[in-house]
DNA sequence: ATCCAAACCGACTCGTGGGTCGGTCAAACG
DNA sequence: CGTTTGACCGACCCACGAGTCGGTTTGGAT
């Protein structure tokens, strides 16, 4: 059991640093040595724990990234308030750079999605799943908003969710050089504008 | 002069096929041989015309991609009508797969942007320039829309342009497997909803 | 016919990076 | 103590792809 602990700890360190560097430089542009050097580990150590770079990244996706998406984008939705401001707040928060122990600019769902499109169908599938879970939750929360009288009845919740996700992903493409408070501000403002147009009380 | 013609023709073939395959598989995932094989050309021929893969791609960006963005997204804006439907139409058209002699799904501005972020600053700069030109034109056309009484006076044109661009780029991330009529339809619908909220005549 | 230069060929170099493998070390077990 | 086992080491292998270079072909000019 002592051994298992050691194993877990090393794997955990590897995944953490991996997510950090992959987010910075991209998956294909990061060599295993880039990561191993920073952790003072060897190739041997790596392949003792993971069977390939791909396996390693899938591990990162299914543990760390899933977890972060839940924490930042999904769990915040779980309230009884008007969903619209809650969604805004979660997005605003997710676009915030340097969140505590996380890497700058949150994580790079869009970057990874784009990187694996047409290159690695399996990983792409996992990433799309994450987006899909997010979408499902957005739709649910929007529908609840309808029932609670916060959102106009004519609204297409699926379409709205898609639109929110698309604009969020696109923002991540635009916000490349850091400190893009301006861009983020514009985005949030326009999102509010859009939300006003689908809320039940047009003037609220 | 005859020589120069031959040269131009070969370079043109190279760039055309290059854009096609780079769009499909990405820049870093495409080897020169992938392209050269399809054209039955050799390494030697390639390096006779371009000094590097990077130089080659810059050529593609500054000729073909710029040209396509102008044709699909910028020139259509140049009318005297209400800008909002015109913008919608241009985006709808740009998201249309298999446009005539173009590759499926138009071109991959977002994909390239993401791919070169943090990897090649120079190319990234050229791509951002293109987006920037698009933005400037959007802003101009929106401002004109205000003057002409199509768009409400309170609207932040820069913010709106950013928002349009972000959502468009994001859609390109989501529309991976072909025949996503559904996604496209949802997007256009929501965009119309948003546009209604910034137009001068709320009910139109 | 000869020549020249531009277009083109393709085998080669060389760095990079994923993955392998025989070995070392240290802790646990008997 | 010996033995075993799991964590880890690092030199090595190999494929791949960008870029090189000496040579060949081609077509227009003299």
Coordinates of C-alpha atoms (C1' of nucleotides) in Angstrom, one line a residue:
Chain A
X1 CA 0.0 0.0 0.0
X2 CA 2.9 2.3 0.7
X3 CA 4.0 1.7 -2.9
X4 CA 0.6 2.6 -4.2
X5 CA 0.7 5.8 -2.4
X6 CA 4.0 6.7 -4.0
X7 CA 2.6 5.7 -7.4
X8 CA -0.4 7.9 -7.0
X9 CA 1.6 10.8 -5.9
X10 CA 4.0 10.6 -8.9
X11 CA 1.1 10.2 -11.3
X12 CA -0.6 13.1 -9.8
X13 CA 2.4 15.3 -10.1
X14 CA 2.8 14.2 -13.7
X15 CA -0.8 15.0 -14.6
X16 CA -0.8 18.4 -12.8
X17 CA 2.4 19.5 -14.6
X18 CA 1.2 18.0 -17.8
X19 CA -2.0 20.0 -17.8
X20 CA -0.1 23.1 -17.0
X21 CA 2.4 22.7 -19.9
X22 CA -0.1 21.3 -22.4
X23 CA -2.3 24.2 -21.7
X24 CA 0.5 26.6 -22.3
X25 CA 2.1 25.1 -25.4
X26 CA -0.4 22.6 -26.7
X27 CA -0.3 18.9 -26.8
X28 CA 1.7 18.2 -29.9
X29 CA 4.1 21.0 -29.2
X30 CA 5.0 19.7 -25.9
X31 CA 7.5 16.8 -25.6
X32 CA 7.5 14.4 -22.7
X33 CA 11.0 15.6 -21.9
X34 CA 9.6 19.1 -21.5
X35 CA 7.5 17.9 -18.7
X36 CA 9.9 15.3 -17.2
X37 CA 12.7 17.8 -17.0
X38 CA 10.6 20.1 -14.9
X39 CA 9.7 17.3 -12.5
X40 CA 13.2 15.8 -12.5
X41 CA 11.8 12.5 -13.7
X42 CA 12.9 10.1 -16.4
X43 CA 11.4 8.5 -19.4
X44 CA 11.5 5.3 -17.5
X45 CA 9.4 6.7 -14.7
X46 CA 6.9 8.0 -17.1
X47 CA 6.4 4.8 -19.0
X48 CA 6.2 2.9 -15.7
X49 CA 3.0 4.8 -14.9
X50 CA 1.5 5.5 -18.3
X51 CA 1.5 3.3 -21.4
X52 CA 1.7 6.2 -23.9
X53 CA 1.6 9.9 -24.2
X54 CA -2.0 9.5 -25.4
X55 CA -3.0 7.4 -22.5
X56 CA -1.4 10.0 -20.2
X57 CA -3.4 12.9 -21.8
X58 CA -6.6 11.0 -21.6
X59 CA -5.9 10.5 -17.9
X60 CA -5.5 14.3 -17.6
X61 CA -8.7 15.0 -19.6
X62 CA -10.9 12.6 -17.7
X63 CA -9.6 13.6 -14.3
X64 CA -8.4 17.1 -14.2
X65 CA -10.1 18.8 -17.1
X66 CA -13.5 17.2 -16.4
X67 CA -13.2 18.2 -12.8
X68 CA -12.3 21.8 -13.6
X69 CA -15.2 22.1 -16.1
X70 CA -17.5 20.9 -13.4
X71 CA -16.1 23.2 -10.8
X72 CA -16.1 26.3 -13.0
X73 CA -18.9 25.9 -15.5
X74 CA -21.4 23.3 -14.3
X75 CA -21.7 23.3 -10.5
X76 CA -22.2 27.1 -10.3
X77 CA -25.3 26.6 -12.3
X78 CA -26.9 24.6 -9.5
X79 CA -28.9 27.3 -7.7
X80 CA -32.6 28.3 -7.6
X81 CA -32.0 31.8 -8.7
X82 CA -32.6 33.3 -12.1
X83 CA -30.2 31.3 -14.3
X84 CA -29.2 34.1 -16.6
X85 CA -27.1 36.1 -14.2
X86 CA -25.7 32.8 -12.8
X87 CA -24.5 31.7 -16.2
X88 CA -23.0 35.1 -16.8
X89 CA -21.1 34.9 -13.5
X90 CA -19.8 31.5 -14.3
X91 CA -18.5 32.5 -17.7
X92 CA -17.0 35.7 -16.3
X93 CA -15.2 33.7 -13.7
X94 CA -14.0 31.1 -16.1
X95 CA -12.4 33.8 -18.3
X96 CA -10.6 35.2 -15.3
X97 CA -6.8 34.8 -15.6
X98 CA -4.7 33.3 -12.9
X99 CA -7.4 31.8 -10.7
X100 CA -5.6 30.7 -7.6
X101 CA -3.8 27.4 -8.2
X102 CA -5.0 27.2 -11.8
X103 CA -3.0 28.2 -14.9
X104 CA -3.5 31.5 -16.5
X105 CA -6.8 31.9 -18.4
X106 CA -8.4 28.8 -16.9
X107 CA -8.0 25.9 -19.2
X108 CA -8.0 25.6 -22.9
X109 CA -11.1 23.5 -23.9
X110 CA -11.2 25.3 -27.2
X111 CA -7.5 24.9 -27.9
X112 CA -7.5 21.2 -27.2
X113 CA -10.7 20.7 -29.2
X114 CA -9.2 22.4 -32.2
X115 CA -5.9 20.6 -31.8
X116 CA -7.4 17.1 -31.8
X117 CA -10.0 17.7 -34.4
X118 CA -9.0 15.5 -37.3
X119 CA -6.0 14.3 -35.5
X120 CA -7.1 12.0 -32.7
X121 CA -10.6 11.0 -32.8
X122 CA -10.6 9.3 -29.4
X123 CA -9.3 12.3 -27.4
X124 CA -11.6 14.5 -29.4
X125 CA -14.5 12.3 -28.3
X126 CA -13.7 12.8 -24.7
X127 CA -13.4 16.5 -25.1
X128 CA -16.7 16.7 -27.0
X129 CA -18.3 14.7 -24.2
X130 CA -17.3 17.3 -21.7
X131 CA -18.8 20.0 -23.8
X132 CA -21.9 17.9 -24.3
X133 CA -22.3 17.5 -20.5
X134 CA -21.9 21.3 -20.1
X135 CA -24.5 21.8 -22.8
X136 CA -27.0 19.4 -21.2
X137 CA -26.6 21.2 -17.9
X138 CA -27.1 24.6 -19.6
X139 CA -30.2 23.4 -21.3
X140 CA -31.6 22.0 -18.1
X141 CA -31.0 25.2 -16.2
X142 CA -32.4 27.3 -19.0
X143 CA -35.6 25.2 -19.1
X144 CA -35.9 25.6 -15.4
X145 CA -35.6 29.3 -15.9
X146 CA -38.5 29.1 -18.3
X147 CA -40.6 27.3 -15.7
X148 CA -39.7 29.8 -13.1
X149 CA -40.7 32.7 -15.3
X150 CA -37.2 34.1 -15.8
X151 CA -36.9 33.2 -19.4
X152 CA -39.4 33.9 -22.2
X153 CA -41.5 31.0 -23.3
X154 CA -40.6 31.2 -27.0
X155 CA -36.9 30.7 -26.3
X156 CA -35.1 27.7 -27.9
X157 CA -33.1 26.4 -24.9
X158 CA -30.8 24.1 -27.0
X159 CA -30.1 26.9 -29.4
X160 CA -29.3 29.2 -26.6
X161 CA -27.0 26.8 -25.0
X162 CA -25.1 26.2 -28.2
X163 CA -24.8 29.9 -28.8
X164 CA -23.4 30.4 -25.3
X165 CA -20.9 27.7 -25.7
X166 CA -19.8 28.9 -29.2
X167 CA -19.3 32.4 -28.1
X168 CA -17.3 31.3 -25.0
X169 CA -15.1 29.0 -27.1
X170 CA -14.6 31.8 -29.6
X171 CA -13.6 34.2 -26.9
X172 CA -10.8 31.8 -25.9
X173 CA -9.5 32.0 -29.4
X174 CA -9.4 35.8 -29.3
X175 CA -8.0 36.2 -25.8
X176 CA -4.5 35.2 -26.7
X177 CA -2.3 37.9 -25.3
X178 CA -3.0 38.2 -21.6
X179 CA -4.7 41.1 -19.9
X180 CA -7.5 41.3 -22.3
X181 CA -9.9 42.9 -19.8
X182 CA -11.3 44.9 -22.7
X183 CA -12.3 41.9 -24.8
X184 CA -13.7 40.1 -21.8
X185 CA -15.7 43.2 -20.8
X186 CA -17.1 43.6 -24.3
X187 CA -18.1 39.9 -24.3
X188 CA -19.9 40.0 -21.0
X189 CA -21.7 43.1 -22.0
X190 CA -23.0 41.7 -25.2
X191 CA -23.9 38.5 -23.5
X192 CA -26.0 40.5 -21.1
X193 CA -27.6 42.2 -24.0
X194 CA -28.5 38.9 -25.6
X195 CA -29.8 37.5 -22.3
X196 CA -32.0 40.5 -21.9
X197 CA -33.6 39.7 -25.2
X198 CA -34.5 36.2 -24.1
X199 CA -35.6 37.0 -20.5
X200 CA -39.2 37.1 -19.6
X201 CA -39.1 40.7 -18.3
X202 CA -37.6 42.5 -21.3
X203 CA -36.7 45.6 -19.3
X204 CA -35.2 43.9 -16.2
Chain B
X1 CA 8.8 35.6 -69.2
X2 CA 7.6 32.1 -70.2
X3 CA 9.6 30.9 -67.3
X4 CA 8.0 33.3 -64.9
X5 CA 4.6 32.0 -66.1
X6 CA 5.6 28.4 -65.3
X7 CA 6.9 29.5 -61.9
X8 CA 3.7 31.3 -61.1
X9 CA 1.6 28.4 -62.1
X10 CA 3.5 25.9 -60.0
X11 CA 3.5 28.2 -57.0
X12 CA -0.2 28.7 -57.5
X13 CA -0.8 25.0 -57.6
X14 CA 1.3 24.5 -54.5
X15 CA -0.6 27.2 -52.5
X16 CA -4.0 26.0 -53.6
X17 CA -3.4 22.4 -52.6
X18 CA -1.6 23.5 -49.5
X19 CA -4.5 25.5 -48.2
X20 CA -6.8 22.6 -49.0
X21 CA -4.7 20.1 -47.0
X22 CA -3.7 22.4 -44.2
X23 CA -7.3 23.2 -43.7
X24 CA -8.2 19.5 -43.5
X25 CA -5.4 18.3 -41.3
X26 CA -3.8 21.3 -39.8
X27 CA -0.4 22.9 -40.5
X28 CA 1.8 20.9 -38.1
X29 CA 0.0 17.7 -38.9
X30 CA 0.7 18.0 -42.6
X31 CA 4.1 17.2 -44.0
X32 CA 5.4 18.8 -47.2
X33 CA 5.4 15.3 -48.7
X34 CA 1.7 15.0 -48.1
X35 CA 1.2 17.9 -50.4
X36 CA 4.0 17.2 -52.9
X37 CA 2.9 13.7 -53.5
X38 CA -0.6 14.8 -54.4
X39 CA 0.8 17.3 -56.9
X40 CA 3.5 14.9 -58.1
X41 CA 6.2 17.4 -57.3
X42 CA 9.5 16.9 -55.4
X43 CA 11.1 18.5 -52.4
X44 CA 13.5 20.2 -54.8
X45 CA 10.7 21.8 -56.7
X46 CA 9.2 23.1 -53.5
X47 CA 12.4 24.6 -52.2
X48 CA 13.1 26.1 -55.5
X49 CA 10.0 28.3 -55.0
X50 CA 9.7 28.8 -51.3
X51 CA 12.4 29.2 -48.7
X52 CA 10.7 27.2 -46.0
X53 CA 7.4 25.7 -44.9
X54 CA 6.7 28.8 -42.9
X55 CA 7.4 31.1 -45.8
X56 CA 5.1 28.9 -47.9
X57 CA 2.3 29.2 -45.4
X58 CA 2.6 32.9 -45.0
X59 CA 2.3 33.1 -48.7
X60 CA -1.0 31.1 -48.5
X61 CA -2.3 33.3 -45.7
X62 CA -1.5 36.6 -47.3
X63 CA -2.8 35.6 -50.7
X64 CA -5.5 33.0 -50.5
X65 CA -6.9 33.3 -47.0
X66 CA -7.0 37.1 -47.0
X67 CA -8.7 36.9 -50.3
X68 CA -11.3 34.5 -49.1
X69 CA -12.0 36.4 -46.0
X70 CA -12.6 39.5 -48.1
X71 CA -14.8 37.7 -50.5
X72 CA -16.9 35.9 -47.9
X73 CA -17.0 38.1 -44.9
X74 CA -16.0 41.6 -45.8
X75 CA -17.1 42.5 -49.3
X76 CA -20.7 41.3 -48.7
X77 CA -21.0 44.0 -46.0
X78 CA -20.6 46.7 -48.6
X79 CA -24.2 47.6 -49.3
X80 CA -26.6 50.4 -48.2
X81 CA -29.2 48.1 -46.7
X82 CA -29.8 47.3 -43.1
X83 CA -26.4 45.8 -42.0
X84 CA -27.9 43.2 -39.6
X85 CA -29.5 40.9 -42.2
X86 CA -26.4 41.4 -44.4
X87 CA -24.1 40.3 -41.7
X88 CA -26.3 37.3 -41.0
X89 CA -26.3 36.3 -44.6
X90 CA -22.5 36.6 -44.9
X91 CA -22.0 34.4 -41.8
X92 CA -24.6 31.9 -43.0
X93 CA -22.8 31.7 -46.3
X94 CA -19.4 31.4 -44.7
X95 CA -20.5 28.4 -42.7
X96 CA -21.9 26.7 -45.7
X97 CA -20.0 23.5 -46.6
X98 CA -18.5 22.8 -50.0
X99 CA -18.9 26.2 -51.5
X100 CA -18.1 25.7 -55.2
X101 CA -14.4 25.4 -55.6
X102 CA -13.6 25.9 -52.0
X103 CA -12.9 23.2 -49.4
X104 CA -15.6 21.9 -47.2
X105 CA -16.7 24.3 -44.4
X106 CA -15.0 27.3 -45.9
X107 CA -11.7 27.9 -44.3
X108 CA -10.4 27.4 -40.9
X109 CA -9.5 30.8 -39.5
X110 CA -10.2 29.6 -35.9
X111 CA -8.2 26.4 -36.4
X112 CA -5.2 28.2 -37.7
X113 CA -5.4 30.9 -35.1
X114 CA -5.5 28.3 -32.3
X115 CA -2.7 26.2 -33.9
X116 CA -0.3 29.1 -34.1
X117 CA -1.1 30.7 -30.8
X118 CA 2.1 30.3 -28.7
X119 CA 3.8 28.5 -31.5
X120 CA 4.6 30.9 -34.2
X121 CA 4.1 34.5 -33.4
X122 CA 4.7 35.8 -36.9
X123 CA 2.0 33.7 -38.5
X124 CA -0.3 34.4 -35.6
X125 CA 0.2 38.1 -36.3
X126 CA -0.9 37.8 -39.9
X127 CA -4.0 35.8 -38.9
X128 CA -4.9 38.3 -36.2
X129 CA -4.5 41.1 -38.7
X130 CA -7.1 39.4 -40.9
X131 CA -9.5 39.2 -38.0
X132 CA -8.7 42.7 -37.1
X133 CA -9.6 43.9 -40.6
X134 CA -12.8 42.0 -40.5
X135 CA -13.6 43.6 -37.1
X136 CA -12.9 47.1 -38.4
X137 CA -15.3 46.6 -41.3
X138 CA -17.9 45.1 -39.0
X139 CA -17.6 48.1 -36.7
X140 CA -17.9 50.5 -39.7
X141 CA -20.9 48.9 -41.0
X142 CA -22.6 48.8 -37.6
X143 CA -21.9 52.4 -37.1
X144 CA -23.4 53.2 -40.4
X145 CA -26.4 51.1 -39.4
X146 CA -26.8 53.4 -36.4
X147 CA -26.8 56.5 -38.5
X148 CA -29.3 55.0 -40.9
X149 CA -31.6 54.2 -38.0
X150 CA -31.4 50.5 -38.3
X151 CA -29.5 50.0 -35.0
X152 CA -30.3 51.3 -31.6
X153 CA -28.2 54.3 -30.5
X154 CA -27.1 52.8 -27.2
X155 CA -25.3 49.9 -28.9
X156 CA -21.5 49.4 -28.5
X157 CA -20.4 48.7 -32.0
X158 CA -17.0 47.4 -31.1
X159 CA -18.4 45.1 -28.5
X160 CA -21.0 43.8 -31.0
X161 CA -18.3 43.2 -33.6
X162 CA -16.2 41.3 -31.1
X163 CA -19.2 39.2 -30.0
X164 CA -20.1 38.3 -33.6
X165 CA -16.5 37.3 -34.3
X166 CA -16.2 35.2 -31.1
X167 CA -19.4 33.4 -31.8
X168 CA -18.4 32.7 -35.4
X169 CA -15.0 31.4 -34.4
X170 CA -16.6 29.2 -31.7
X171 CA -19.0 27.7 -34.1
X172 CA -16.1 26.6 -36.2
X173 CA -14.8 24.7 -33.2
X174 CA -18.1 23.0 -32.7
X175 CA -18.9 22.2 -36.3
X176 CA -16.4 19.3 -36.6
X177 CA -18.3 16.4 -38.0
X178 CA -19.8 17.5 -41.3
X179 CA -23.5 18.0 -42.0
X180 CA -24.1 20.0 -38.9
X181 CA -27.1 21.8 -40.3
X182 CA -28.6 21.6 -36.9
X183 CA -25.8 23.5 -35.2
X184 CA -25.7 26.1 -37.9
X185 CA -29.4 26.6 -37.8
X186 CA -29.4 27.1 -34.1
X187 CA -26.5 29.6 -34.4
X188 CA -28.2 31.7 -37.0
X189 CA -31.4 31.7 -35.1
X190 CA -29.8 32.9 -31.9
X191 CA -27.8 35.5 -33.8
X192 CA -31.0 36.8 -35.2
X193 CA -32.4 36.9 -31.7
X194 CA -29.4 38.9 -30.5
X195 CA -29.6 41.2 -33.5
X196 CA -33.3 41.9 -32.8
X197 CA -32.2 43.1 -29.4
X198 CA -29.8 45.7 -30.8
X199 CA -31.9 46.9 -33.7
X200 CA -33.7 50.2 -33.5
X201 CA -37.1 48.7 -34.2
X202 CA -37.4 46.1 -31.5
X203 CA -40.3 44.2 -33.1
X204 CA -39.0 44.1 -36.7
Chain C
dA1 C1' 23.3 22.6 -82.9
dT2 C1' 24.8 24.7 -78.8
dC3 C1' 24.3 26.8 -74.6
dC4 C1' 22.3 28.5 -70.4
dA5 C1' 19.3 29.1 -66.8
dA6 C1' 15.2 28.0 -64.7
dA7 C1' 12.4 24.2 -63.2
dC8 C1' 12.6 20.1 -61.2
dC9 C1' 14.4 15.5 -59.1
dG10 C1' 15.3 12.5 -55.1
dA11 C1' 18.7 10.6 -52.1
dC12 C1' 20.7 12.4 -48.2
dT13 C1' 21.5 14.8 -43.5
dC14 C1' 20.0 15.8 -39.1
dG15 C1' 17.3 17.1 -35.2
dT16 C1' 13.4 15.8 -32.6
dG17 C1' 10.5 13.1 -29.9
dG18 C1' 7.8 8.8 -28.7
dG19 C1' 8.7 4.6 -27.0
dT20 C1' 12.0 0.4 -25.3
dC21 C1' 14.8 -2.1 -22.3
dG22 C1' 18.3 -3.7 -19.4
dG23 C1' 19.7 -2.2 -15.3
dT24 C1' 19.9 0.2 -10.2
dC25 C1' 18.0 1.2 -5.8
dA26 C1' 15.4 0.8 -1.7
dA27 C1' 11.9 -0.8 0.9
dA28 C1' 9.1 -4.9 2.5
dC29 C1' 8.8 -9.8 3.3
dG30 C1' 10.3 -14.3 5.1
Chain D
dC1 C1' 20.4 -11.6 5.7
dG2 C1' 18.7 -13.2 1.0
dT3 C1' 14.9 -12.4 -2.2
dT4 C1' 11.4 -10.1 -4.4
dT5 C1' 9.0 -6.3 -6.3
dG6 C1' 7.8 -1.8 -7.6
dA7 C1' 9.7 2.9 -8.6
dC8 C1' 12.8 4.9 -11.3
dC9 C1' 17.0 5.7 -14.4
dG10 C1' 19.0 6.9 -19.0
dA11 C1' 21.2 5.2 -23.1
dC12 C1' 19.4 3.6 -27.1
dC13 C1' 16.2 2.7 -31.1
dC14 C1' 13.4 4.3 -34.8
dA15 C1' 10.2 6.9 -37.6
dC16 C1' 9.2 11.1 -39.3
dG17 C1' 9.7 15.4 -41.4
dA18 C1' 12.2 19.8 -42.6
dG19 C1' 15.7 21.3 -45.2
dT20 C1' 20.1 20.4 -48.5
dC21 C1' 22.5 19.6 -52.6
dG22 C1' 24.5 17.8 -56.6
dG23 C1' 22.6 16.4 -60.6
dT24 C1' 19.1 16.1 -64.7
dT25 C1' 15.6 17.8 -67.8
dT26 C1' 13.5 21.3 -70.6
dG27 C1' 12.8 25.1 -73.5
dG28 C1' 13.9 29.5 -75.2
dA29 C1' 17.9 32.4 -77.1
dT30 C1' 21.9 32.9 -80.1

